[in-house]
mmCIF file of C-alpha atoms in Angstrom:
data_model
loop_
_atom_site.group_PDB
_atom_site.id
_atom_site.type_symbol
_atom_site.label_atom_id
_atom_site.label_comp_id
_atom_site.label_asym_id
_atom_site.label_seq_id
_atom_site.Cartn_x
_atom_site.Cartn_y
_atom_site.Cartn_z
ATOM 1 C CA MET A 144 0.000 0.000 0.000
ATOM 2 C CA LYS A 145 2.183 0.745 -1.582
ATOM 3 C CA SER A 146 0.817 -1.684 0.078
ATOM 4 C CA GLY A 147 3.446 -3.654 -1.481
ATOM 5 C CA THR A 148 1.004 -6.367 -2.345
ATOM 6 C CA GLU A 149 -0.550 -7.472 -5.600
ATOM 7 C CA ARG A 150 -4.142 -6.453 -6.225
ATOM 8 C CA ASP A 151 -6.684 -8.978 -7.394
ATOM 9 C CA PRO A 152 -7.744 -8.618 -11.041
ATOM 10 C CA ALA A 153 -10.801 -6.483 -11.779
ATOM 11 C CA MET A 154 -12.602 -9.500 -13.266
ATOM 12 C CA LEU A 155 -12.582 -11.252 -9.865
ATOM 13 C CA PHE A 156 -14.358 -8.268 -8.301
ATOM 14 C CA ILE A 157 -16.889 -8.105 -11.141
ATOM 15 C CA VAL A 158 -17.690 -11.816 -10.736
ATOM 16 C CA ALA A 159 -17.985 -11.325 -6.962
ATOM 17 C CA TRP A 160 -20.377 -8.411 -7.563
ATOM 18 C CA LEU A 161 -22.505 -10.566 -9.895
ATOM 19 C CA VAL A 162 -22.648 -13.270 -7.212
ATOM 20 C CA LEU A 163 -23.683 -10.656 -4.629
ATOM 21 C CA ILE A 164 -26.495 -9.400 -6.860
ATOM 22 C CA ALA A 165 -27.638 -12.964 -7.643
ATOM 23 C CA LEU A 166 -27.689 -13.822 -3.930
ATOM 24 C CA THR A 167 -29.778 -10.708 -3.278
ATOM 25 C CA GLY A 168 -32.261 -11.909 -5.900
ATOM 26 C CA ILE A 169 -32.456 -15.324 -4.229
ATOM 27 C CA SER A 170 -32.948 -13.659 -0.854
ATOM 28 C CA ILE A 171 -35.846 -11.533 -2.139
ATOM 29 C CA TRP A 172 -37.368 -14.575 -3.875
ATOM 30 C CA SER A 173 -37.155 -16.598 -0.649
ATOM 31 C CA ALA A 174 -39.234 -13.958 1.136
ATOM 32 C CA PHE A 175 -42.250 -14.888 -1.011
ATOM 33 C CA LEU A 176 -41.913 -18.667 -0.713
ATOM 34 C CA GLY A 177 -43.695 -19.029 2.614
ATOM 35 C CA LEU A 178 -40.747 -20.627 4.383
ATOM 36 C CA GLY A 179 -42.167 -19.659 7.773
ATOM 37 C CA MET A 180 -39.654 -19.742 10.602
ATOM 38 C CA TYR A 181 -36.935 -20.902 8.179
ATOM 39 C CA ALA A 182 -37.181 -17.699 6.118
ATOM 40 C CA PRO A 183 -34.945 -15.605 8.414
ATOM 41 C CA VAL A 184 -32.464 -18.497 8.636
ATOM 42 C CA VAL A 185 -32.202 -18.578 4.837
ATOM 43 C CA GLN A 186 -32.130 -14.801 4.430
ATOM 44 C CA PHE A 187 -29.594 -14.079 7.162
ATOM 45 C CA GLY A 188 -27.558 -17.067 5.945
ATOM 46 C CA ILE A 189 -27.430 -15.454 2.513
ATOM 47 C CA ALA A 190 -26.561 -12.111 4.131
ATOM 48 C CA ALA A 191 -23.689 -13.745 6.048
ATOM 49 C CA THR A 192 -22.425 -15.293 2.796
ATOM 50 C CA GLN A 193 -22.605 -11.931 1.042
ATOM 51 C CA ALA A 194 -20.833 -10.192 3.926
ATOM 52 C CA SER A 195 -18.095 -12.853 3.827
ATOM 53 C CA ILE A 196 -17.564 -12.191 0.115
ATOM 54 C CA VAL A 197 -17.286 -8.458 0.773
ATOM 55 C CA PHE A 198 -14.938 -8.960 3.732
ATOM 56 C CA VAL A 199 -12.647 -11.475 2.042
ATOM 57 C CA LEU A 200 -12.480 -9.998 -1.467
ATOM 58 C CA PHE A 201 -13.521 -6.332 -1.430
ATOM 59 C CA MET A 202 -11.922 -5.645 1.936
ATOM 60 C CA ARG A 203 -8.935 -7.806 1.027
ATOM 61 C CA LEU A 204 -8.933 -10.020 4.076
ATOM 62 C CA LYS A 205 -7.446 -12.751 1.929
ATOM 63 C CA GLY A 206 -4.275 -10.765 1.328
ATOM 64 C CA PRO A 207 -1.395 -9.912 3.637
ATOM 65 C CA PRO A 208 -0.826 -8.865 6.365
ATOM 66 C CA SER A 209 -2.403 -11.883 8.057
ATOM 67 C CA LEU A 210 -2.604 -9.855 11.276
ATOM 68 C CA LYS A 211 -5.745 -8.362 9.697
ATOM 69 C CA TRP A 212 -7.593 -11.591 10.476
ATOM 70 C CA ILE A 213 -7.029 -11.099 14.200
ATOM 71 C CA PHE A 214 -8.284 -7.521 14.038
ATOM 72 C CA ALA A 215 -11.263 -8.404 11.836
ATOM 73 C CA GLY A 216 -12.096 -11.533 13.800
ATOM 74 C CA SER A 217 -11.936 -9.861 17.206
ATOM 75 C CA GLY A 218 -15.160 -7.944 16.554
ATOM 76 C CA PHE A 219 -17.039 -11.138 15.743
ATOM 77 C CA PHE A 220 -15.342 -12.933 18.638
ATOM 78 C CA TRP A 221 -16.681 -10.411 21.144
ATOM 79 C CA LEU A 222 -20.002 -10.399 19.355
ATOM 80 C CA THR A 223 -20.374 -14.104 20.152
ATOM 81 C CA PHE A 224 -20.093 -13.200 23.848
ATOM 82 C CA LEU A 225 -22.716 -10.492 23.482
ATOM 83 C CA TYR A 226 -25.140 -12.766 21.629
ATOM 84 C CA GLY A 227 -24.322 -15.898 23.621
ATOM 85 C CA LEU A 228 -24.641 -14.440 27.098
ATOM 86 C CA SER A 229 -27.599 -12.199 26.303
ATOM 87 C CA PHE A 230 -29.614 -14.909 24.554
ATOM 88 C CA THR A 231 -28.775 -17.320 27.381
ATOM 89 C CA ASP A 232 -30.338 -14.829 29.758
ATOM 90 C CA TYR A 233 -33.524 -14.490 27.721
ATOM 91 C CA ALA A 234 -33.771 -18.173 26.774
ATOM 92 C CA THR A 235 -33.715 -19.206 30.425
ATOM 93 C CA ARG A 236 -36.497 -16.807 31.413
ATOM 94 C CA GLN A 237 -39.812 -18.476 32.021
ATOM 95 C CA GLY A 238 -42.454 -17.695 29.425
ATOM 96 C CA TRP A 239 -40.065 -16.273 26.812
ATOM 97 C CA PRO A 240 -40.834 -16.131 24.024
ATOM 98 C CA GLN A 241 -44.567 -16.210 24.559
ATOM 99 C CA HIS A 242 -45.558 -17.935 21.319
ATOM 100 C CA PHE A 243 -43.449 -21.081 21.918
ATOM 101 C CA MET B 246 -0.703 16.107 -13.698
ATOM 102 C CA LEU B 247 0.500 16.133 -10.138
ATOM 103 C CA SER B 248 2.321 13.142 -8.740
ATOM 104 C CA ARG B 249 4.290 13.740 -5.598
ATOM 105 C CA THR B 250 7.061 11.655 -4.183
ATOM 106 C CA ILE B 251 5.689 10.499 -0.865
ATOM 107 C CA ALA B 252 8.071 9.902 2.028
ATOM 108 C CA PRO B 253 7.047 7.780 5.019
ATOM 109 C CA GLU B 254 6.278 9.519 8.294
ATOM 110 C CA ILE B 255 9.206 9.561 10.700
ATOM 111 C CA GLN B 256 7.965 6.665 12.855
ATOM 112 C CA TYR B 257 7.793 4.216 9.932
ATOM 113 C CA ALA B 258 10.618 2.378 8.208
ATOM 114 C CA ASP B 259 8.938 2.598 4.822
ATOM 115 C CA LEU B 260 5.651 3.294 3.055
ATOM 116 C CA SER B 261 4.657 -0.345 3.182
ATOM 117 C CA GLN B 262 4.804 -0.382 6.984
ATOM 118 C CA GLN B 263 2.946 2.926 7.130
ATOM 119 C CA GLY B 264 0.242 1.576 4.838
ATOM 120 C CA GLU B 265 -0.210 -1.637 6.797
ATOM 121 C CA THR B 266 -0.479 0.326 10.038
ATOM 122 C CA ALA B 267 -3.167 2.553 8.538
ATOM 123 C CA GLN B 268 -5.028 -0.495 7.323
ATOM 124 C CA LEU B 269 -4.900 -2.182 10.737
ATOM 125 C CA GLY B 270 -6.069 1.044 12.352
ATOM 126 C CA MET B 271 -9.169 1.010 10.167
ATOM 127 C CA TRP B 272 -9.757 -2.641 11.055
ATOM 128 C CA VAL B 273 -9.719 -1.708 14.751
ATOM 129 C CA PHE B 274 -12.367 0.929 14.031
ATOM 130 C CA ILE B 275 -14.381 -1.611 12.027
ATOM 131 C CA THR B 276 -14.207 -3.967 15.017
ATOM 132 C CA THR B 277 -15.887 -1.338 17.174
ATOM 133 C CA GLU B 278 -18.465 -0.772 14.447
ATOM 134 C CA THR B 279 -19.138 -4.511 14.235
ATOM 135 C CA LEU B 280 -19.982 -4.505 17.935
ATOM 136 C CA PHE B 281 -22.024 -1.323 17.560
ATOM 137 C CA PHE B 282 -24.246 -2.601 14.752
ATOM 138 C CA GLY B 283 -24.119 -6.140 16.150
ATOM 139 C CA ALA B 284 -25.708 -4.950 19.389
ATOM 140 C CA LEU B 285 -28.341 -3.098 17.384
ATOM 141 C CA LEU B 286 -29.155 -6.260 15.441
ATOM 142 C CA PHE B 287 -29.314 -8.168 18.721
ATOM 143 C CA THR B 288 -32.185 -5.977 19.874
ATOM 144 C CA TYR B 289 -33.846 -6.655 16.532
ATOM 145 C CA PHE B 290 -33.573 -10.438 16.915
ATOM 146 C CA LEU B 291 -34.775 -10.195 20.498
ATOM 147 C CA TYR B 292 -37.902 -8.264 19.554
ATOM 148 C CA ARG B 293 -38.546 -10.291 16.414
ATOM 149 C CA ILE B 294 -38.470 -13.525 18.420
ATOM 150 C CA SER B 295 -40.647 -11.927 21.112
ATOM 151 C CA TYR B 296 -43.229 -10.431 18.736
ATOM 152 C CA PRO B 297 -43.030 -12.323 15.414
ATOM 153 C CA HIS B 298 -46.580 -11.603 14.264
ATOM 154 C CA GLU B 299 -46.501 -7.889 15.046
ATOM 155 C CA PHE B 300 -43.146 -7.575 13.265
ATOM 156 C CA ALA B 301 -44.437 -9.453 10.214
ATOM 157 C CA ILE B 302 -47.478 -7.197 9.915
ATOM 158 C CA ALA B 303 -45.542 -3.975 10.523
ATOM 159 C CA ALA B 304 -42.729 -4.857 8.104
ATOM 160 C CA LYS B 305 -45.148 -5.247 5.206
ATOM 161 C CA ASP B 306 -45.300 -1.450 5.109
ATOM 162 C CA ALA B 307 -41.546 -1.207 4.464
ATOM 163 C CA VAL B 308 -40.967 -0.131 0.854
ATOM 164 C CA LEU B 309 -39.330 -3.199 -0.686
ATOM 165 C CA TRP B 310 -38.464 -1.641 -4.033
ATOM 166 C CA CYS B 311 -36.558 1.197 -2.327
ATOM 167 C CA GLY B 312 -34.589 -1.250 -0.180
ATOM 168 C CA SER B 313 -33.889 -3.470 -3.203
ATOM 169 C CA ILE B 314 -32.645 -0.605 -5.374
ATOM 170 C CA ASN B 315 -30.479 0.573 -2.526
ATOM 171 C CA ILE B 316 -28.818 -2.786 -1.936
ATOM 172 C CA GLY B 317 -28.043 -2.862 -5.662
ATOM 173 C CA LEU B 318 -26.613 0.662 -5.518
ATOM 174 C CA ILE B 319 -24.490 0.054 -2.446
ATOM 175 C CA MET B 320 -23.087 -3.256 -3.709
ATOM 176 C CA THR B 321 -22.239 -1.621 -7.019
ATOM 177 C CA SER B 322 -20.560 1.228 -5.159
ATOM 178 C CA SER B 323 -18.365 -1.299 -3.344
ATOM 179 C CA LEU B 324 -17.344 -2.613 -6.761
ATOM 180 C CA THR B 325 -16.527 0.847 -8.127
ATOM 181 C CA MET B 326 -14.560 1.647 -4.969
ATOM 182 C CA VAL B 327 -12.444 -1.470 -5.234
ATOM 183 C CA LEU B 328 -11.893 -0.768 -8.952
ATOM 184 C CA ALA B 329 -10.757 2.738 -7.993
ATOM 185 C CA ILE B 330 -8.177 1.215 -5.646
ATOM 186 C CA ASN B 331 -7.072 -1.131 -8.431
ATOM 187 C CA ALA B 332 -6.694 1.856 -10.751
ATOM 188 C CA ALA B 333 -4.594 3.641 -8.124
ATOM 189 C CA ALA B 334 -2.405 0.563 -7.661
ATOM 190 C CA GLU B 335 -1.838 0.396 -11.407
ATOM 191 C CA GLY B 336 -1.176 4.116 -11.739
ATOM 192 C CA ARG B 337 -4.240 4.732 -13.946
ATOM 193 C CA ARG B 338 -5.120 8.168 -12.658
ATOM 194 C CA ARG B 339 -7.995 8.909 -15.056
ATOM 195 C CA ALA B 340 -9.695 5.591 -14.247
ATOM 196 C CA LEU B 341 -9.140 6.241 -10.536
ATOM 197 C CA ILE B 342 -10.915 9.599 -10.806
ATOM 198 C CA TRP B 343 -13.868 8.193 -12.743
ATOM 199 C CA TRP B 344 -14.334 5.209 -10.431
ATOM 200 C CA LEU B 345 -14.289 7.552 -7.428
ATOM 201 C CA ILE B 346 -16.826 9.855 -9.089
ATOM 202 C CA GLY B 347 -18.985 6.803 -9.790
ATOM 203 C CA THR B 348 -18.692 5.677 -6.166
ATOM 204 C CA ALA B 349 -19.717 9.105 -4.879
ATOM 205 C CA PHE B 350 -22.702 9.237 -7.244
ATOM 206 C CA LEU B 351 -23.856 5.751 -6.263
ATOM 207 C CA GLY B 352 -23.588 6.770 -2.610
ATOM 208 C CA LEU B 353 -25.586 9.927 -3.272
ATOM 209 C CA GLY B 354 -28.109 7.842 -5.221
ATOM 210 C CA PHE B 355 -28.472 5.585 -2.183
ATOM 211 C CA LEU B 356 -29.184 8.577 0.041
ATOM 212 C CA GLY B 357 -31.598 10.001 -2.536
ATOM 213 C CA VAL B 358 -33.629 6.784 -2.653
ATOM 214 C CA LYS B 359 -33.477 6.578 1.138
ATOM 215 C CA GLY B 360 -34.729 10.135 1.406
ATOM 216 C CA TYR B 361 -37.632 9.390 -0.933
ATOM 217 C CA GLU B 362 -38.395 6.270 1.093
ATOM 218 C CA TYR B 363 -38.460 8.354 4.278
ATOM 219 C CA HIS B 364 -40.945 10.653 2.521
ATOM 220 C CA LEU B 365 -43.145 7.647 1.681
ATOM 221 C CA ASP B 366 -42.790 6.379 5.257
ATOM 222 C CA PHE B 367 -43.868 9.727 6.654
ATOM 223 C CA ASN B 368 -46.935 9.762 4.415
ATOM 224 C CA ASP B 369 -47.662 6.179 5.497
ATOM 225 C CA ARG B 370 -47.547 7.407 9.107
ATOM 226 C CA VAL B 371 -44.963 4.954 10.345
ATOM 227 C CA VAL B 372 -42.754 7.431 12.197
ATOM 228 C CA PRO B 373 -42.914 6.534 15.903
ATOM 229 C CA VAL B 374 -43.662 9.413 18.292
ATOM 230 C CA ILE B 375 -43.865 11.998 15.487
ATOM 231 C CA ASN B 376 -46.384 10.565 13.035
ATOM 232 C CA PHE B 377 -47.475 7.032 13.833
ATOM 233 C CA VAL B 378 -50.857 5.392 13.361
ATOM 234 C CA MET B 379 -51.408 1.782 14.301
ATOM 235 C CA LYS B 380 -53.030 -0.079 11.426
ATOM 236 C CA PRO B 381 -55.652 -2.871 11.657
ATOM 237 C CA GLY B 382 -54.096 -6.096 12.923
ATOM 238 C CA GLU B 383 -51.080 -4.370 14.424
ATOM 239 C CA GLY B 384 -50.190 -4.475 18.098
ATOM 240 C CA PRO B 385 -48.169 -2.085 20.255
ATOM 241 C CA ALA B 386 -45.016 -4.056 19.398
ATOM 242 C CA SER B 387 -45.396 -3.052 15.740
ATOM 243 C CA GLU B 388 -44.091 0.352 16.720
ATOM 244 C CA LEU B 389 -40.919 -1.367 17.966
ATOM 245 C CA PHE B 390 -40.213 -2.516 14.424
ATOM 246 C CA TRP B 391 -40.409 1.036 13.181
ATOM 247 C CA VAL B 392 -38.223 2.305 16.024
ATOM 248 C CA PHE B 393 -35.608 -0.194 14.886
ATOM 249 C CA TYR B 394 -36.133 0.834 11.268
ATOM 250 C CA TRP B 395 -35.533 4.530 11.895
ATOM 251 C CA VAL B 396 -32.624 4.049 14.281
ATOM 252 C CA ALA B 397 -30.861 1.479 12.080
ATOM 253 C CA THR B 398 -31.395 3.179 8.723
ATOM 254 C CA GLY B 399 -30.690 6.596 10.235
ATOM 255 C CA LEU B 400 -27.365 5.441 11.684
ATOM 256 C CA HIS B 401 -26.540 3.761 8.394
ATOM 257 C CA ALA B 402 -27.365 6.927 6.464
ATOM 258 C CA ILE B 403 -25.018 8.895 8.734
ATOM 259 C CA HIS B 404 -22.283 6.368 7.976
ATOM 260 C CA MET B 405 -23.018 6.655 4.253
ATOM 261 C CA THR B 406 -22.814 10.441 4.438
ATOM 262 C CA ILE B 407 -19.423 10.207 6.157
ATOM 263 C CA GLY B 408 -18.324 7.713 3.488
ATOM 264 C CA ILE B 409 -19.336 10.046 0.668
ATOM 265 C CA CYS B 410 -17.445 12.903 2.358
ATOM 266 C CA LEU B 411 -14.354 10.676 2.609
ATOM 267 C CA VAL B 412 -14.596 9.702 -1.076
ATOM 268 C CA LEU B 413 -14.960 13.364 -2.049
ATOM 269 C CA TYR B 414 -11.987 14.234 0.183
ATOM 270 C CA MET B 415 -9.928 11.607 -1.621
ATOM 271 C CA LEU B 416 -11.104 12.880 -4.999
ATOM 272 C CA LEU B 417 -10.919 16.631 -4.470
ATOM 273 C CA TRP B 418 -7.911 16.796 -2.164
ATOM 274 C CA ARG B 419 -5.648 13.743 -2.010
ATOM 275 C CA VAL B 420 -5.904 12.641 -5.645
ATOM 276 C CA ARG B 421 -5.942 16.178 -7.026
ATOM 277 C CA ARG B 422 -2.797 17.016 -5.050
ATOM 278 C CA GLY B 423 -1.084 13.900 -6.358
ATOM 279 C CA GLU B 424 -0.946 12.235 -2.949
ATOM 280 C CA ILE B 425 -2.512 8.989 -4.156
ATOM 281 C CA THR B 426 0.056 7.321 -6.325
ATOM 282 C CA ARG B 427 1.024 3.909 -7.571
ATOM 283 C CA ALA B 428 3.700 3.895 -4.878
ATOM 284 C CA TYR B 429 1.346 4.823 -2.028
ATOM 285 C CA TYR B 430 -2.414 4.549 -2.050
ATOM 286 C CA ALA B 431 -3.035 3.456 1.552
ATOM 287 C CA PRO B 432 -5.403 6.365 2.374
ATOM 288 C CA LEU B 433 -7.677 5.302 -0.470
ATOM 289 C CA GLU B 434 -7.567 1.671 0.600
ATOM 290 C CA VAL B 435 -8.503 2.675 4.162
ATOM 291 C CA VAL B 436 -11.509 4.631 2.857
ATOM 292 C CA GLY B 437 -12.385 1.571 0.751
ATOM 293 C CA LEU B 438 -12.411 -0.600 3.876
ATOM 294 C CA TYR B 439 -14.839 1.785 5.561
ATOM 295 C CA TRP B 440 -17.025 1.981 2.466
ATOM 296 C CA SER B 441 -17.323 -1.782 2.069
ATOM 297 C CA PHE B 442 -18.048 -2.194 5.775
ATOM 298 C CA VAL B 443 -20.984 0.206 5.446
ATOM 299 C CA ASP B 444 -22.079 -1.986 2.526
ATOM 300 C CA THR B 445 -22.075 -5.095 4.763
ATOM 301 C CA VAL B 446 -24.207 -3.300 7.348
ATOM 302 C CA TRP B 447 -26.889 -2.740 4.701
ATOM 303 C CA ILE B 448 -26.559 -6.381 3.617
ATOM 304 C CA PHE B 449 -27.811 -7.349 7.094
ATOM 305 C CA LEU B 450 -30.373 -4.552 7.428
ATOM 306 C CA PHE B 451 -31.995 -5.495 4.122
ATOM 307 C CA PRO B 452 -33.451 -8.883 5.185
ATOM 308 C CA ALA B 453 -34.128 -7.551 8.678
ATOM 309 C CA ILE B 454 -36.351 -4.752 7.386
ATOM 310 C CA TYR B 455 -37.622 -5.511 3.897
ATOM 311 C CA LEU B 456 -38.062 -9.270 3.693
ATOM 312 C CA VAL B 457 -40.159 -9.814 6.814
ATOM 313 C CA GLY B 458 -43.781 -10.913 6.460
ATOM 314 C CA ARG B 459 -43.835 -10.928 2.642
ATOM 315 C CA ALA B 460 -45.238 -14.440 2.064
#
């Protein structure tokens, strides 16, 4: 940067963009399929896939320096604590959620 | 055409080390942003699990075509941004300028569509506290969905605005002054990291807001 590192070819980014757009189309389509409680699983699964593509390719996580992975991963690492501990609290409350 | 010879700051051995440090600094910021938006999404999941029917009914009023156009615009802007960085790395100054202009316009287009959507939302009376009317079939928790909507999209719009300002700063100041060169384009790459992160935030907000209760 100079990063001193080779950039990926433009064609790789264009293909990644096409995949992102296609996945968005699938996500929208899934919303009308009547998947019930599985709909958010599918849609957020697609979103996680799209975000991974953006992180790894567009944000160049796949390139050096590898120390980036520690920095990028730390946010998600601490997020697992936030989600894990907080959902454990709610999931162990009696009568939550009401509709189950 | 300006093209300065850039020397590393005194604390760095070379430009490569300076660039990597800048990049890691942005990743630290992105980590804090991940936790920030992650906590916001946690509240969303909590309320959606607690009040699934109210959320499904309320979310039907979200303007799907606006959200869909915007996810297309923001993903395309991530592409143009990364192509701008490629152009900088290859020393193609004219391409760099045009890709940055394209990125800024796509960002402004996103905000324009968002603004129009806010106008539609206001007319639909789904603005909690200010202009909110509960529709038939909705419960009090429906308003929670719209609180999330305004907080999340509002915060995202602020981030987009900052991103556009950063792109314009690169374009009108750093590039124009010849400070983004083939030898050193770290500032542009750091802005690109921020821009793509804002893209990923919308990637998660899109299904959370626009795809609920459609079937």
